[in-house]
PDB file of C-alpha atoms and ligand atoms in Angstrom:
ATOM      1  CA  MET A 840     -18.721  -8.840 -23.519  1.00 55.00           C
ATOM      2  CA  ALA A 841     -19.369  -5.383 -22.072  1.00 65.00           C
ATOM      3  CA  ARG A 842     -16.266  -3.209 -21.773  1.00 75.00           C
ATOM      4  CA  ARG A 843     -15.343  -2.331 -18.231  1.00 89.00           C
ATOM      5  CA  THR A 844     -14.938   1.261 -17.212  1.00 97.00           C
ATOM      6  CA  LYS A 845     -11.336   2.186 -16.559  1.00 98.00           C
ATOM      7  CA  VAL A 846     -11.097   4.406 -13.488  1.00 98.00           C
ATOM      8  CA  TYR A 847      -7.339   5.013 -13.402  1.00 97.00           C
ATOM      9  CA  GLU A 848      -4.176   3.782 -15.092  1.00 98.00           C
ATOM     10  CA  GLY A 849      -0.810   3.997 -13.359  1.00 97.00           C
ATOM     11  CA  LYS A 850       2.637   2.740 -14.314  1.00 97.00           C
ATOM     12  CA  ALA A 851       2.188  -0.826 -13.047  1.00 98.00           C
ATOM     13  CA  LYS A 852      -1.563  -1.219 -12.492  1.00 98.00           C
ATOM     14  CA  VAL A 853      -4.977  -0.362 -13.886  1.00 98.00           C
ATOM     15  CA  LEU A 854      -8.122   0.192 -11.824  1.00 98.00           C
ATOM     16  CA  TYR A 855     -11.544  -0.706 -13.238  1.00 98.00           C
ATOM     17  CA  GLU A 856     -15.000  -0.154 -11.792  1.00 98.00           C
ATOM     18  CA  GLY A 857     -15.876  -3.043  -9.478  1.00 98.00           C
ATOM     19  CA  PRO A 858     -19.002  -5.231  -9.503  1.00 97.00           C
ATOM     20  CA  GLU A 859     -20.524  -3.473  -6.472  1.00 96.00           C
ATOM     21  CA  PRO A 860     -20.472   0.136  -5.280  1.00 96.00           C
ATOM     22  CA  GLY A 861     -17.421   0.842  -3.170  1.00 97.00           C
ATOM     23  CA  THR A 862     -15.295  -1.772  -4.964  1.00 98.00           C
ATOM     24  CA  LEU A 863     -12.704  -1.667  -7.738  1.00 98.00           C
ATOM     25  CA  VAL A 864     -10.861  -4.278  -9.776  1.00 98.00           C
ATOM     26  CA  GLN A 865      -7.070  -3.860  -9.599  1.00 98.00           C
ATOM     27  CA  TYR A 866      -5.223  -5.257 -12.652  1.00 98.00           C
ATOM     28  CA  PHE A 867      -1.451  -5.866 -12.424  1.00 98.00           C
ATOM     29  CA  LYS A 868       0.456  -5.071 -15.626  1.00 98.00           C
ATOM     30  CA  ASP A 869       3.774  -6.613 -16.685  1.00 98.00           C
ATOM     31  CA  ASP A 870       5.241  -3.115 -17.115  1.00 98.00           C
ATOM     32  CA  ALA A 871       8.251  -2.192 -15.000  1.00 98.00           C
ATOM     33  CA  THR A 872       9.425   1.389 -14.616  1.00 98.00           C
ATOM     34  CA  ALA A 873      12.150   3.070 -12.602  1.00 97.00           C
ATOM     35  CA  PHE A 874      13.451   6.599 -12.035  1.00 95.00           C
ATOM     36  CA  ASN A 875      10.017   8.115 -12.617  1.00 94.00           C
ATOM     37  CA  ALA A 876       9.472   6.061 -15.775  1.00 95.00           C
ATOM     38  CA  GLU A 877      12.758   7.121 -17.428  1.00 96.00           C
ATOM     39  CA  LYS A 878      13.578   3.405 -17.592  1.00 98.00           C
ATOM     40  CA  LYS A 879      10.889   1.045 -18.859  1.00 98.00           C
ATOM     41  CA  ALA A 880      10.485  -2.622 -19.748  1.00 98.00           C
ATOM     42  CA  VAL A 881       7.870  -5.321 -19.987  1.00 98.00           C
ATOM     43  CA  ILE A 882       8.719  -8.238 -17.699  1.00 98.00           C
ATOM     44  CA  GLU A 883       6.605 -11.261 -18.619  1.00 98.00           C
ATOM     45  CA  GLY A 884       4.972 -12.774 -15.562  1.00 97.00           C
ATOM     46  CA  LYS A 885       5.603  -9.797 -13.231  1.00 98.00           C
ATOM     47  CA  GLY A 886       1.928  -8.822 -13.062  1.00 98.00           C
ATOM     48  CA  ALA A 887       0.826 -12.333 -12.063  1.00 98.00           C
ATOM     49  CA  LEU A 888       3.602 -12.593  -9.454  1.00 98.00           C
ATOM     50  CA  ASN A 889       2.805  -9.211  -7.877  1.00 98.00           C
ATOM     51  CA  ASN A 890      -0.924 -10.000  -7.860  1.00 98.00           C
ATOM     52  CA  ARG A 891      -0.190 -13.192  -5.889  1.00 98.00           C
ATOM     53  CA  LEU A 892       2.380 -11.611  -3.603  1.00 98.00           C
ATOM     54  CA  SER A 893       0.246  -8.577  -2.796  1.00 98.00           C
ATOM     55  CA  GLU A 894      -2.668 -10.946  -2.058  1.00 98.00           C
ATOM     56  CA  PHE A 895      -0.408 -12.941   0.275  1.00 98.00           C
ATOM     57  CA  PHE A 896       0.839  -9.893   2.230  1.00 98.00           C
ATOM     58  CA  MET A 897      -2.516  -8.100   2.394  1.00 98.00           C
ATOM     59  CA  THR A 898      -4.353 -11.288   3.489  1.00 98.00           C
ATOM     60  CA  GLY A 899      -1.787 -11.763   6.246  1.00 98.00           C
ATOM     61  CA  LEU A 900      -2.194  -8.151   7.374  1.00 98.00           C
ATOM     62  CA  ASN A 901      -6.004  -8.449   7.379  1.00 98.00           C
ATOM     63  CA  GLY A 902      -5.559 -11.620   9.452  1.00 98.00           C
ATOM     64  CA  ILE A 903      -3.649  -9.820  12.220  1.00 98.00           C
ATOM     65  CA  GLY A 904      -6.065  -6.889  12.277  1.00 98.00           C
ATOM     66  CA  VAL A 905      -4.195  -4.412  10.088  1.00 98.00           C
ATOM     67  CA  PRO A 906      -6.904  -3.178   7.720  1.00 98.00           C
ATOM     68  CA  THR A 907      -6.195  -3.252   3.972  1.00 98.00           C
ATOM     69  CA  HIS A 908      -8.172  -2.633   0.776  1.00 98.00           C
ATOM     70  CA  PHE A 909      -7.823  -6.276  -0.339  1.00 98.00           C
ATOM     71  CA  ILE A 910     -11.077  -8.268  -0.639  1.00 98.00           C
ATOM     72  CA  ARG A 911     -10.200 -11.272  -2.828  1.00 98.00           C
ATOM     73  CA  ARG A 912      -8.182 -12.322  -5.832  1.00 98.00           C
ATOM     74  CA  LEU A 913     -10.273 -12.696  -8.978  1.00 98.00           C
ATOM     75  CA  ASN A 914      -7.810 -14.316 -11.389  1.00 98.00           C
ATOM     76  CA  MET A 915      -4.109 -14.409 -12.341  1.00 97.00           C
ATOM     77  CA  ARG A 916      -3.835 -10.665 -12.805  1.00 98.00           C
ATOM     78  CA  GLU A 917      -6.771  -9.111 -10.976  1.00 98.00           C
ATOM     79  CA  GLN A 918      -7.996  -8.618  -7.464  1.00 98.00           C
ATOM     80  CA  LEU A 919     -11.148  -7.097  -5.986  1.00 98.00           C
ATOM     81  CA  ILE A 920     -10.394  -4.194  -3.651  1.00 98.00           C
ATOM     82  CA  ARG A 921     -12.256  -1.603  -1.617  1.00 98.00           C
ATOM     83  CA  ALA A 922     -12.407   1.825  -3.207  1.00 98.00           C
ATOM     84  CA  VAL A 923     -10.645   4.355  -0.976  1.00 98.00           C
ATOM     85  CA  GLU A 924      -9.869   8.058  -0.981  1.00 98.00           C
ATOM     86  CA  MET A 925      -6.097   7.950  -1.519  1.00 98.00           C
ATOM     87  CA  ILE A 926      -3.874  10.078   0.720  1.00 98.00           C
ATOM     88  CA  PRO A 927      -1.396  11.664  -1.742  1.00 98.00           C
ATOM     89  CA  LEU A 928       1.666  10.370   0.119  1.00 98.00           C
ATOM     90  CA  GLU A 929       4.066   7.455  -0.182  1.00 98.00           C
ATOM     91  CA  VAL A 930       4.973   6.162   3.262  1.00 99.00           C
ATOM     92  CA  VAL A 931       8.430   4.592   3.375  1.00 99.00           C
ATOM     93  CA  VAL A 932       9.776   2.575   6.313  1.00 99.00           C
ATOM     94  CA  ARG A 933      13.500   1.818   6.469  1.00 99.00           C
ATOM     95  CA  ASN A 934      15.285  -0.731   8.647  1.00 99.00           C
ATOM     96  CA  VAL A 935      18.623  -0.692   6.846  1.00 99.00           C
ATOM     97  CA  ALA A 936      20.214   2.166   4.883  1.00 99.00           C
ATOM     98  CA  ALA A 937      19.832   1.861   1.087  1.00 98.00           C
ATOM     99  CA  GLY A 938      18.702   3.765  -1.982  1.00 98.00           C
ATOM    100  CA  SER A 939      17.865   7.444  -1.610  1.00 98.00           C
ATOM    101  CA  LEU A 940      18.653   7.529   2.140  1.00 98.00           C
ATOM    102  CA  SER A 941      22.192   6.284   1.508  1.00 98.00           C
ATOM    103  CA  LYS A 942      22.626   8.769  -1.323  1.00 98.00           C
ATOM    104  CA  ARG A 943      21.156  11.764   0.526  1.00 98.00           C
ATOM    105  CA  LEU A 944      22.962  11.242   3.831  1.00 98.00           C
ATOM    106  CA  GLY A 945      26.086   9.402   2.699  1.00 98.00           C
ATOM    107  CA  ILE A 946      25.375   6.283   4.755  1.00 98.00           C
ATOM    108  CA  GLU A 947      26.761   3.090   3.252  1.00 98.00           C
ATOM    109  CA  GLU A 948      24.101   0.736   1.872  1.00 98.00           C
ATOM    110  CA  GLY A 949      23.571  -2.164   4.256  1.00 98.00           C
ATOM    111  CA  THR A 950      24.172  -0.158   7.457  1.00 98.00           C
ATOM    112  CA  ALA A 951      21.549  -1.199  10.043  1.00 98.00           C
ATOM    113  CA  LEU A 952      19.585   1.821  11.274  1.00 98.00           C
ATOM    114  CA  PRO A 953      19.277   2.446  15.039  1.00 98.00           C
ATOM    115  CA  ARG A 954      15.455   2.308  14.739  1.00 98.00           C
ATOM    116  CA  PRO A 955      12.949   2.047  11.899  1.00 98.00           C
ATOM    117  CA  ILE A 956      12.693   5.391  10.095  1.00 98.00           C
ATOM    118  CA  VAL A 957       9.352   6.485   8.618  1.00 98.00           C
ATOM    119  CA  GLU A 958       9.411   8.994   5.756  1.00 99.00           C
ATOM    120  CA  PHE A 959       6.717  10.696   3.683  1.00 98.00           C
ATOM    121  CA  TYR A 960       6.982  11.496  -0.023  1.00 98.00           C
ATOM    122  CA  PHE A 961       4.443  13.704  -1.820  1.00 98.00           C
ATOM    123  CA  LYS A 962       2.931  11.736  -4.716  1.00 98.00           C
ATOM    124  CA  ASP A 963       3.476  13.935  -7.751  1.00 97.00           C
ATOM    125  CA  ASP A 964       5.274  12.507 -10.778  1.00 95.00           C
ATOM    126  CA  SER A 965       5.902  15.960 -12.260  1.00 96.00           C
ATOM    127  CA  LEU A 966       7.922  16.810  -9.121  1.00 97.00           C
ATOM    128  CA  GLY A 967       9.540  13.350  -8.863  1.00 96.00           C
ATOM    129  CA  ASP A 968       7.720  12.446  -5.591  1.00 97.00           C
ATOM    130  CA  PRO A 969       9.710  14.759  -3.252  1.00 98.00           C
ATOM    131  CA  LEU A 970      10.512  13.904   0.376  1.00 98.00           C
ATOM    132  CA  VAL A 971       8.331  16.048   2.667  1.00 98.00           C
ATOM    133  CA  THR A 972       8.070  16.622   6.410  1.00 98.00           C
ATOM    134  CA  GLU A 973       5.013  16.346   8.649  1.00 98.00           C
ATOM    135  CA  GLU A 974       4.921  20.175   8.648  1.00 98.00           C
ATOM    136  CA  HIS A 975       4.399  20.176   4.864  1.00 98.00           C
ATOM    137  CA  VAL A 976       1.750  17.449   5.094  1.00 98.00           C
ATOM    138  CA  ILE A 977      -0.299  19.436   7.612  1.00 98.00           C
ATOM    139  CA  ALA A 978       0.307  22.910   6.170  1.00 98.00           C
ATOM    140  CA  PHE A 979      -0.793  21.845   2.685  1.00 98.00           C
ATOM    141  CA  GLY A 980      -3.734  19.782   3.956  1.00 98.00           C
ATOM    142  CA  TRP A 981      -2.650  16.419   2.515  1.00 98.00           C
ATOM    143  CA  ALA A 982      -3.506  14.764   5.851  1.00 98.00           C
ATOM    144  CA  SER A 983      -4.281  15.789   9.455  1.00 98.00           C
ATOM    145  CA  GLN A 984      -2.081  15.304  12.532  1.00 98.00           C
ATOM    146  CA  GLN A 985      -4.369  12.411  13.549  1.00 97.00           C
ATOM    147  CA  ASP A 986      -3.944  10.860  10.082  1.00 98.00           C
ATOM    148  CA  LEU A 987      -0.161  11.195  10.387  1.00 98.00           C
ATOM    149  CA  ASP A 988      -0.172   9.445  13.767  1.00 98.00           C
ATOM    150  CA  ASP A 989      -2.393   6.688  12.340  1.00 98.00           C
ATOM    151  CA  MET A 990      -0.188   6.352   9.231  1.00 98.00           C
ATOM    152  CA  VAL A 991       2.993   5.971  11.281  1.00 98.00           C
ATOM    153  CA  ALA A 992       1.299   3.356  13.492  1.00 98.00           C
ATOM    154  CA  LEU A 993      -0.009   1.446  10.439  1.00 98.00           C
ATOM    155  CA  ALA A 994       3.370   1.604   8.675  1.00 98.00           C
ATOM    156  CA  LEU A 995       5.213   0.272  11.733  1.00 98.00           C
ATOM    157  CA  ARG A 996       2.732  -2.612  12.126  1.00 98.00           C
ATOM    158  CA  VAL A 997       3.216  -3.465   8.450  1.00 99.00           C
ATOM    159  CA  ASN A 998       6.991  -3.300   9.031  1.00 98.00           C
ATOM    160  CA  ASP A 999       6.840  -5.737  11.958  1.00 98.00           C
ATOM    161  CA  PHE A1000       4.632  -8.147  10.031  1.00 98.00           C
ATOM    162  CA  LEU A1001       6.597  -8.047   6.777  1.00 98.00           C
ATOM    163  CA  SER A1002       9.978  -8.231   8.553  1.00 98.00           C
ATOM    164  CA  GLY A1003       8.869 -11.355  10.412  1.00 98.00           C
ATOM    165  CA  VAL A1004       7.364 -13.070   7.382  1.00 98.00           C
ATOM    166  CA  MET A1005      10.439 -12.380   5.258  1.00 98.00           C
ATOM    167  CA  MET A1006      12.850 -13.364   8.034  1.00 98.00           C
ATOM    168  CA  GLY A1007      11.030 -16.718   8.147  1.00 98.00           C
ATOM    169  CA  VAL A1008      12.102 -17.419   4.556  1.00 98.00           C
ATOM    170  CA  GLY A1009      15.662 -16.136   4.883  1.00 98.00           C
ATOM    171  CA  ILE A1010      15.093 -12.652   3.494  1.00 98.00           C
ATOM    172  CA  ARG A1011      15.926  -9.313   5.137  1.00 98.00           C
ATOM    173  CA  LEU A1012      13.361  -6.523   4.736  1.00 99.00           C
ATOM    174  CA  ILE A1013      15.576  -3.497   4.076  1.00 99.00           C
ATOM    175  CA  ASP A1014      12.794  -0.978   3.393  1.00 99.00           C
ATOM    176  CA  PHE A1015       9.397  -0.678   1.747  1.00 99.00           C
ATOM    177  CA  LYS A1016       6.790   1.795   0.567  1.00 99.00           C
ATOM    178  CA  ILE A1017       3.060   1.688   1.210  1.00 99.00           C
ATOM    179  CA  GLU A1018       0.179   3.893   0.213  1.00 98.00           C
ATOM    180  CA  ILE A1019      -2.754   4.551   2.468  1.00 98.00           C
ATOM    181  CA  GLY A1020      -6.411   5.345   1.777  1.00 98.00           C
ATOM    182  CA  ARG A1021      -9.359   6.670   3.729  1.00 98.00           C
ATOM    183  CA  VAL A1022     -12.649   4.772   3.981  1.00 98.00           C
ATOM    184  CA  TRP A1023     -15.878   6.053   5.464  1.00 95.00           C
ATOM    185  CA  GLU A1024     -18.045   3.857   7.658  1.00 91.00           C
ATOM    186  CA  GLY A1025     -21.123   5.940   8.448  1.00 91.00           C
ATOM    187  CA  ASP A1026     -19.836   9.122  10.073  1.00 92.00           C
ATOM    188  CA  PHE A1027     -16.531   7.488  10.953  1.00 94.00           C
ATOM    189  CA  GLN A1028     -13.440   7.346   8.819  1.00 96.00           C
ATOM    190  CA  ARG A1029     -10.394   5.173   9.098  1.00 96.00           C
ATOM    191  CA  LEU A1030      -7.161   4.663   7.267  1.00 98.00           C
ATOM    192  CA  ILE A1031      -6.344   1.384   5.547  1.00 98.00           C
ATOM    193  CA  VAL A1032      -3.398   0.012   3.574  1.00 98.00           C
ATOM    194  CA  ALA A1033      -4.080   0.347  -0.176  1.00 98.00           C
ATOM    195  CA  ASP A1034      -2.222   0.041  -3.516  1.00 98.00           C
ATOM    196  CA  GLU A1035       0.076  -3.019  -3.414  1.00 98.00           C
ATOM    197  CA  ILE A1036       2.782  -4.678  -1.362  1.00 98.00           C
ATOM    198  CA  SER A1037       5.188  -6.509  -3.650  1.00 98.00           C
ATOM    199  CA  PRO A1038       8.900  -6.669  -4.559  1.00 98.00           C
ATOM    200  CA  ASP A1039       8.197  -3.594  -6.734  1.00 98.00           C
ATOM    201  CA  SER A1040       7.818  -1.548  -3.561  1.00 98.00           C
ATOM    202  CA  CYS A1041      10.232  -3.270  -1.117  1.00 98.00           C
ATOM    203  CA  ARG A1042      13.941  -3.957  -0.851  1.00 98.00           C
ATOM    204  CA  LEU A1043      14.516  -7.633  -0.099  1.00 99.00           C
ATOM    205  CA  TRP A1044      17.997  -9.086   0.421  1.00 99.00           C
ATOM    206  CA  ASP A1045      18.934 -12.706   1.023  1.00 98.00           C
ATOM    207  CA  ILE A1046      20.049 -12.982   4.654  1.00 98.00           C
ATOM    208  CA  LYS A1047      23.060 -15.192   3.864  1.00 98.00           C
ATOM    209  CA  THR A1048      24.311 -13.917   0.507  1.00 98.00           C
ATOM    210  CA  GLY A1049      22.893 -10.379   0.329  1.00 98.00           C
ATOM    211  CA  GLN A1050      21.446 -11.179  -3.109  1.00 98.00           C
ATOM    212  CA  LYS A1051      18.713  -8.713  -4.118  1.00 98.00           C
ATOM    213  CA  PHE A1052      15.214 -10.023  -4.895  1.00 98.00           C
ATOM    214  CA  ASP A1053      13.448  -6.698  -5.566  1.00 98.00           C
ATOM    215  CA  LYS A1054      13.068  -3.969  -8.192  1.00 98.00           C
ATOM    216  CA  ASP A1055      16.695  -2.865  -7.690  1.00 98.00           C
ATOM    217  CA  VAL A1056      17.513  -5.897  -9.919  1.00 98.00           C
ATOM    218  CA  PHE A1057      15.799  -3.942 -12.717  1.00 98.00           C
ATOM    219  CA  ARG A1058      16.882  -0.430 -11.614  1.00 98.00           C
ATOM    220  CA  ARG A1059      20.545  -1.491 -11.441  1.00 98.00           C
ATOM    221  CA  ASP A1060      20.614  -4.169 -14.206  1.00 98.00           C
ATOM    222  CA  LEU A1061      21.541  -6.992 -11.828  1.00 98.00           C
ATOM    223  CA  GLY A1062      19.884  -9.867 -13.715  1.00 98.00           C
ATOM    224  CA  SER A1063      16.405 -11.271 -14.307  1.00 98.00           C
ATOM    225  CA  LEU A1064      13.654  -9.465 -12.404  1.00 98.00           C
ATOM    226  CA  ALA A1065      11.169 -12.282 -13.072  1.00 98.00           C
ATOM    227  CA  ASP A1066      13.620 -14.807 -11.568  1.00 98.00           C
ATOM    228  CA  ALA A1067      14.086 -12.604  -8.470  1.00 98.00           C
ATOM    229  CA  TYR A1068      10.329 -12.220  -7.848  1.00 98.00           C
ATOM    230  CA  THR A1069       9.770 -15.924  -8.582  1.00 98.00           C
ATOM    231  CA  GLU A1070      12.301 -16.765  -5.872  1.00 98.00           C
ATOM    232  CA  VAL A1071      10.402 -14.618  -3.326  1.00 98.00           C
ATOM    233  CA  ALA A1072       7.112 -16.257  -4.328  1.00 98.00           C
ATOM    234  CA  ARG A1073       8.668 -19.742  -4.214  1.00 98.00           C
ATOM    235  CA  ARG A1074      10.088 -19.232  -0.723  1.00 98.00           C
ATOM    236  CA  LEU A1075       6.739 -17.908   0.539  1.00 98.00           C
ATOM    237  CA  GLY A1076       4.926 -20.866  -1.067  1.00 97.00           C
ATOM    238  CA  VAL A1077       2.686 -18.648  -3.194  1.00 96.00           C
ATOM    239  CA  LEU A1078       3.934 -19.537  -6.656  1.00 86.00           C
ATOM    240  CA  PRO A1079       1.000 -20.152  -9.007  1.00 63.00           C
ATOM    241  CA  ARG A1080       1.377 -23.697 -10.286  1.00 63.00           C
ATOM    242  CA  ASN A1081       1.345 -22.700 -13.944  1.00 57.00           C
ATOM    243  CA  ILE A1082       3.545 -19.613 -13.726  1.00 55.00           C
ATOM    244  CA  ALA A1083       5.899 -21.110 -16.306  1.00 51.00           C
ATOM    245  CA  ALA A1084       2.995 -21.229 -18.755  1.00 50.00           C
ATOM    246  CA  VAL A1085       2.219 -17.585 -17.980  1.00 53.00           C
ATOM    247  CA  ALA A1086       5.780 -16.495 -18.557  1.00 56.00           C
ATOM    248  CA  LYS A1087       6.299 -18.483 -21.753  1.00 60.00           C
ATOM    249  CA  PRO A1088       3.187 -19.066 -23.846  1.00 62.00           C
ATOM    250  CA  THR A1089       3.528 -22.033 -26.202  1.00 64.00           C
ATOM    251  CA  LEU A1090       1.759 -22.473 -29.497  1.00 70.00           C
ATOM    252  CA  ILE A1091      -0.470 -25.486 -29.895  1.00 67.00           C
ATOM    253  CA  ASN A1092      -0.639 -26.720 -33.491  1.00 59.00           C
TER     254      ASN A1092
HETATM  255  P1  LIG B 542      14.213   4.932  -2.111  1.00 57.52           P
HETATM  256  O1  LIG B 542      15.412   4.463  -1.352  1.00 57.52           O
HETATM  257  O2  LIG B 542      14.445   5.025  -3.596  1.00 57.52           O
HETATM  258  O3  LIG B 542      13.647   6.217  -1.550  1.00 57.52           O
HETATM  259  O4  LIG B 542      13.078   3.827  -1.921  1.00 57.52           O
HETATM  260  C1  LIG B 542      12.611   3.442  -0.662  1.00 57.52           C
HETATM  261  C2  LIG B 542      11.628   2.294  -0.811  1.00 57.52           C
HETATM  262  O5  LIG B 542      10.469   2.724  -1.491  1.00 57.52           O
HETATM  263  C3  LIG B 542      12.170   1.116  -1.610  1.00 57.52           C
HETATM  264  O6  LIG B 542      11.721  -0.090  -0.982  1.00 57.52           O
HETATM  265  C4  LIG B 542      11.531   1.237  -2.965  1.00 57.52           C
HETATM  266  C5  LIG B 542      10.243   1.951  -2.672  1.00 57.52           C
HETATM  267  N1  LIG B 542       9.861   2.867  -3.729  1.00 57.52           N
HETATM  268  C6  LIG B 542       8.661   2.682  -4.386  1.00 57.52           C
HETATM  269  O7  LIG B 542       7.920   1.737  -4.099  1.00 57.52           O
HETATM  270  N2  LIG B 542       8.294   3.565  -5.351  1.00 57.52           N
HETATM  271  C7  LIG B 542       9.057   4.616  -5.709  1.00 57.52           C
HETATM  272  O8  LIG B 542       8.676   5.395  -6.599  1.00 57.52           O
HETATM  273  C8  LIG B 542      10.313   4.798  -5.022  1.00 57.52           C
HETATM  274  C9  LIG B 542      11.217   5.951  -5.374  1.00 57.52           C
HETATM  275  C10 LIG B 542      10.661   3.904  -4.041  1.00 57.52           C
END
């Protein structure tokens, strides 16, 4: 079989050249990292779960008219996506104080925020993805004022959609991170949701018990990450039927 051309490898995913121009294949690894890859592990089954969950969220967003890079899932670990020009920012939306916001501003985790807060982080691992303001984004040419307005609007639509979907299965969307890319259609350009949407990039707490079902389980050593993600997938009805076989291969004599 011909070897595919690897376009990019990140901490949790690999991108390969797609079958047609303007497409890529996104492969979800089982690798988990935290604190800028200071903490690492391989979590069997995570890649398959995130592939399914990102498909579920992106398909739902496409369905309500929020454009995303997702075209279709190819197999357990891979999906076909549109190639985009990535904006070098992480866009975080927060509904409830947690994580770095709680630490930076001394607000107790779990405090409901008066309104959703949108933040931008400059994507640069060597700098530890620093928080930046709109002034930095424009001054350094990472995006235009129009892009910023479009990114905030996109992020808030994603927030409304994800909050509602998660609320429907008894889970509170505390915060999440998305990445956004630019696509060209003739002379026109528009911004679309790219990368992934999964429990790797959200905080998800059980509404009744407060139990965490996201990557904080790994960051803070709270238990089994695979079990947490499986619970999210189970509640959303997107669990692949043979996930147990994926997580625990058995030898056939
Ligand atoms: P934070 O509280 O650590 O800034 O994280 C905010 C949200 O962004 C949280 O849902 C986790 C997500 N996130 C990522 O997806 N990637 C990252 O590298 C970081 C730091 C956070």
